[in-house]
């Protein structure tokens, strides 16, 4: 296998993908917006997908691209368009794009952007694979951590999540790198579907905090989509790491 370019290589998912690929002996080039030192088995390239600066140079000699980058804003769409254009010019064989379960069922603004990014990938003319995953444990930990700083703890009623260990998603991504383009790969979901309230309670107990829970109801199509389980993939509960295990690692 030739060089694999990982975008978002310093992010929550990207750094795990990079770690696994390096451990497997793959030649990895990590894309970062800032210069980084070596010594970690990675060739680092500086580039910005949104502005396009440095992307053509980062793509030189690359066979496979793994796109883990996100701004969590509409700018992601411009970034994917830049990535696809430069990948075509460089003769990239396979583009692996990491996405989110339910982006076609829950009309959150960020999900709409991810769905548009998927369309750019599908229409790119490149060999492509899209892997959708449920929410990472890390996301819920950040949300609950912010909520725990408030005098009352907001709890979204009727909403469930299926959180997954980011390392398991990274392993699925790393496996796809060594395979032929597959279109939509089987989704990756966490091992358990659990209510927001249950997960929030587990967080507060692990953190040793007591908060008054404030029930909230999300209005409109977003709330309806979440209450209907549009963000879940129970038939693909292939993850093993539980939220309690993530809490144990965080709080001991």
mmCIF file of C-alpha atoms in Angstrom, residues 60-204:
data_model
loop_
_atom_site.group_PDB
_atom_site.id
_atom_site.type_symbol
_atom_site.label_atom_id
_atom_site.label_comp_id
_atom_site.label_asym_id
_atom_site.label_seq_id
_atom_site.Cartn_x
_atom_site.Cartn_y
_atom_site.Cartn_z
ATOM 1 C CA UNK A 60 1.325 14.270 -3.605
ATOM 2 C CA UNK A 61 2.007 10.540 -3.910
ATOM 3 C CA UNK A 62 -1.021 9.572 -1.818
ATOM 4 C CA UNK A 63 -2.954 6.389 -2.647
ATOM 5 C CA UNK A 64 -5.689 6.473 0.011
ATOM 6 C CA UNK A 65 -7.281 9.415 1.821
ATOM 7 C CA UNK A 66 -9.107 9.039 5.135
ATOM 8 C CA UNK A 67 -11.200 12.116 5.883
ATOM 9 C CA UNK A 68 -11.703 12.540 9.633
ATOM 10 C CA UNK A 69 -11.634 16.346 9.536
ATOM 11 C CA UNK A 70 -14.513 18.493 10.717
ATOM 12 C CA UNK A 71 -15.114 22.088 11.693
ATOM 13 C CA UNK A 72 -18.623 21.121 12.894
ATOM 14 C CA UNK A 73 -19.806 23.985 10.712
ATOM 15 C CA UNK A 74 -20.948 24.578 7.132
ATOM 16 C CA UNK A 75 -17.287 25.073 6.167
ATOM 17 C CA UNK A 76 -16.982 21.277 6.103
ATOM 18 C CA UNK A 77 -18.656 21.276 2.696
ATOM 19 C CA UNK A 78 -16.016 23.560 1.187
ATOM 20 C CA UNK A 79 -13.351 21.396 2.775
ATOM 21 C CA UNK A 80 -14.679 18.188 1.235
ATOM 22 C CA UNK A 81 -14.955 19.834 -2.172
ATOM 23 C CA UNK A 82 -11.325 20.912 -1.947
ATOM 24 C CA UNK A 83 -10.285 17.450 -0.798
ATOM 25 C CA UNK A 84 -12.092 15.728 -3.672
ATOM 26 C CA UNK A 85 -10.669 18.082 -6.276
ATOM 27 C CA UNK A 86 -7.084 17.651 -5.089
ATOM 28 C CA UNK A 87 -7.533 13.901 -4.690
ATOM 29 C CA UNK A 88 -8.679 13.572 -8.302
ATOM 30 C CA UNK A 89 -5.743 15.639 -9.503
ATOM 31 C CA UNK A 90 -3.336 13.446 -7.505
ATOM 32 C CA UNK A 91 -4.791 10.186 -8.795
ATOM 33 C CA UNK A 92 -5.949 8.970 -5.378
ATOM 34 C CA UNK A 93 -7.367 5.452 -5.556
ATOM 35 C CA UNK A 94 -9.674 5.402 -2.528
ATOM 36 C CA UNK A 95 -11.366 8.056 -0.381
ATOM 37 C CA UNK A 96 -12.717 6.918 2.997
ATOM 38 C CA UNK A 97 -15.162 9.419 4.474
ATOM 39 C CA UNK A 98 -16.280 9.148 8.095
ATOM 40 C CA UNK A 99 -19.860 10.237 8.708
ATOM 41 C CA UNK A 100 -22.646 9.964 11.288
ATOM 42 C CA UNK A 101 -25.555 7.566 11.696
ATOM 43 C CA UNK A 102 -28.915 9.229 11.057
ATOM 44 C CA UNK A 103 -27.849 12.313 9.140
ATOM 45 C CA UNK A 104 -30.577 11.541 6.596
ATOM 46 C CA UNK A 105 -33.234 11.179 9.329
ATOM 47 C CA UNK A 106 -32.524 13.941 11.863
ATOM 48 C CA UNK A 107 -32.415 17.454 10.309
ATOM 49 C CA UNK A 108 -29.798 18.995 12.601
ATOM 50 C CA UNK A 109 -27.913 21.728 10.709
ATOM 51 C CA UNK A 110 -24.569 19.965 11.115
ATOM 52 C CA UNK A 111 -26.109 16.685 9.954
ATOM 53 C CA UNK A 112 -27.438 18.430 6.849
ATOM 54 C CA UNK A 113 -23.898 19.572 6.096
ATOM 55 C CA UNK A 114 -22.520 16.051 6.586
ATOM 56 C CA UNK A 115 -25.183 14.700 4.234
ATOM 57 C CA UNK A 116 -24.161 17.237 1.600
ATOM 58 C CA UNK A 117 -20.519 16.201 2.114
ATOM 59 C CA UNK A 118 -21.461 12.578 1.520
ATOM 60 C CA UNK A 119 -23.061 13.583 -1.777
ATOM 61 C CA UNK A 120 -19.848 15.312 -2.872
ATOM 62 C CA UNK A 121 -17.915 12.141 -2.051
ATOM 63 C CA UNK A 122 -20.397 9.913 -3.905
ATOM 64 C CA UNK A 123 -20.256 12.123 -7.005
ATOM 65 C CA UNK A 124 -16.489 12.640 -6.863
ATOM 66 C CA UNK A 125 -15.540 10.112 -9.529
ATOM 67 C CA UNK A 126 -13.133 8.559 -7.021
ATOM 68 C CA UNK A 127 -13.368 5.126 -5.478
ATOM 69 C CA UNK A 128 -15.142 5.857 -2.211
ATOM 70 C CA UNK A 129 -16.289 4.369 1.055
ATOM 71 C CA UNK A 130 -18.530 6.098 3.596
ATOM 72 C CA UNK A 131 -18.570 4.811 7.172
ATOM 73 C CA UNK A 132 -21.307 6.113 9.454
ATOM 74 C CA UNK A 133 -20.906 5.784 13.230
ATOM 75 C CA UNK A 134 -23.018 6.719 16.231
ATOM 76 C CA UNK A 135 -21.944 9.390 18.708
ATOM 77 C CA UNK A 136 -18.611 8.899 20.462
ATOM 78 C CA UNK A 137 -18.439 8.560 24.241
ATOM 79 C CA UNK A 138 -16.243 11.665 24.121
ATOM 80 C CA UNK A 139 -19.094 13.794 22.764
ATOM 81 C CA UNK A 140 -21.448 12.866 25.585
ATOM 82 C CA UNK A 141 -18.696 13.419 28.133
ATOM 83 C CA UNK A 142 -18.201 16.961 26.810
ATOM 84 C CA UNK A 143 -21.937 17.707 26.764
ATOM 85 C CA UNK A 144 -22.512 16.329 30.248
ATOM 86 C CA UNK A 145 -19.387 18.055 31.554
ATOM 87 C CA UNK A 146 -20.735 21.405 30.375
ATOM 88 C CA UNK A 147 -24.199 20.672 31.786
ATOM 89 C CA UNK A 148 -22.735 19.713 35.171
ATOM 90 C CA UNK A 149 -21.352 23.242 35.531
ATOM 91 C CA UNK A 150 -24.886 24.639 35.611
ATOM 92 C CA UNK A 151 -27.019 24.863 38.758
ATOM 93 C CA UNK A 152 -29.550 22.538 37.098
ATOM 94 C CA UNK A 153 -28.756 19.700 34.696
ATOM 95 C CA UNK A 154 -30.797 19.786 31.436
ATOM 96 C CA UNK A 155 -32.144 16.370 30.408
ATOM 97 C CA UNK A 156 -33.646 15.973 26.936
ATOM 98 C CA UNK A 157 -36.793 13.897 27.263
ATOM 99 C CA UNK A 158 -37.593 10.920 25.030
ATOM 100 C CA UNK A 159 -34.160 10.940 23.376
ATOM 101 C CA UNK A 160 -31.849 7.939 23.295
ATOM 102 C CA UNK A 161 -28.229 7.521 22.282
ATOM 103 C CA UNK A 162 -26.056 4.600 21.269
ATOM 104 C CA UNK A 163 -22.583 5.870 22.194
ATOM 105 C CA UNK A 164 -19.527 4.104 20.821
ATOM 106 C CA UNK A 165 -15.864 3.968 21.770
ATOM 107 C CA UNK A 166 -13.883 6.067 19.293
ATOM 108 C CA UNK A 167 -11.154 3.407 19.247
ATOM 109 C CA UNK A 168 -13.613 0.892 17.818
ATOM 110 C CA UNK A 169 -14.641 3.295 15.065
ATOM 111 C CA UNK A 170 -10.957 3.955 14.333
ATOM 112 C CA UNK A 171 -10.366 0.198 14.007
ATOM 113 C CA UNK A 172 -13.215 -0.058 11.482
ATOM 114 C CA UNK A 173 -11.763 2.877 9.530
ATOM 115 C CA UNK A 174 -8.266 1.361 9.547
ATOM 116 C CA UNK A 175 -9.676 -1.909 8.223
ATOM 117 C CA UNK A 176 -11.352 -0.083 5.328
ATOM 118 C CA UNK A 177 -8.048 1.507 4.342
ATOM 119 C CA UNK A 178 -6.726 -1.889 3.327
ATOM 120 C CA UNK A 179 -9.831 -2.812 1.334
ATOM 121 C CA UNK A 180 -11.271 -1.835 -2.024
ATOM 122 C CA UNK A 181 -13.796 1.036 -2.220
ATOM 123 C CA UNK A 182 -17.120 -0.286 -0.934
ATOM 124 C CA UNK A 183 -19.647 2.545 -1.183
ATOM 125 C CA UNK A 184 -21.572 2.609 2.070
ATOM 126 C CA UNK A 185 -19.848 0.357 4.589
ATOM 127 C CA UNK A 186 -21.835 -1.295 7.405
ATOM 128 C CA UNK A 187 -22.550 1.228 10.152
ATOM 129 C CA UNK A 188 -20.789 1.121 13.511
ATOM 130 C CA UNK A 189 -22.941 1.564 16.599
ATOM 131 C CA UNK A 190 -22.269 1.321 20.300
ATOM 132 C CA UNK A 191 -23.312 -1.778 22.273
ATOM 133 C CA UNK A 192 -26.266 -0.219 24.103
ATOM 134 C CA UNK A 193 -29.192 2.059 23.282
ATOM 135 C CA UNK A 194 -29.870 4.150 26.386
ATOM 136 C CA UNK A 195 -31.946 7.158 27.336
ATOM 137 C CA UNK A 196 -30.388 10.585 27.728
ATOM 138 C CA UNK A 197 -31.568 10.609 31.339
ATOM 139 C CA UNK A 198 -29.932 7.262 32.109
ATOM 140 C CA UNK A 199 -26.624 8.324 30.575
ATOM 141 C CA UNK A 200 -26.725 11.668 32.372
ATOM 142 C CA UNK A 201 -27.351 9.915 35.674
ATOM 143 C CA UNK A 202 -24.401 7.598 35.090
ATOM 144 C CA UNK A 203 -22.205 10.637 34.402
ATOM 145 C CA UNK A 204 -23.251 12.458 37.566
#
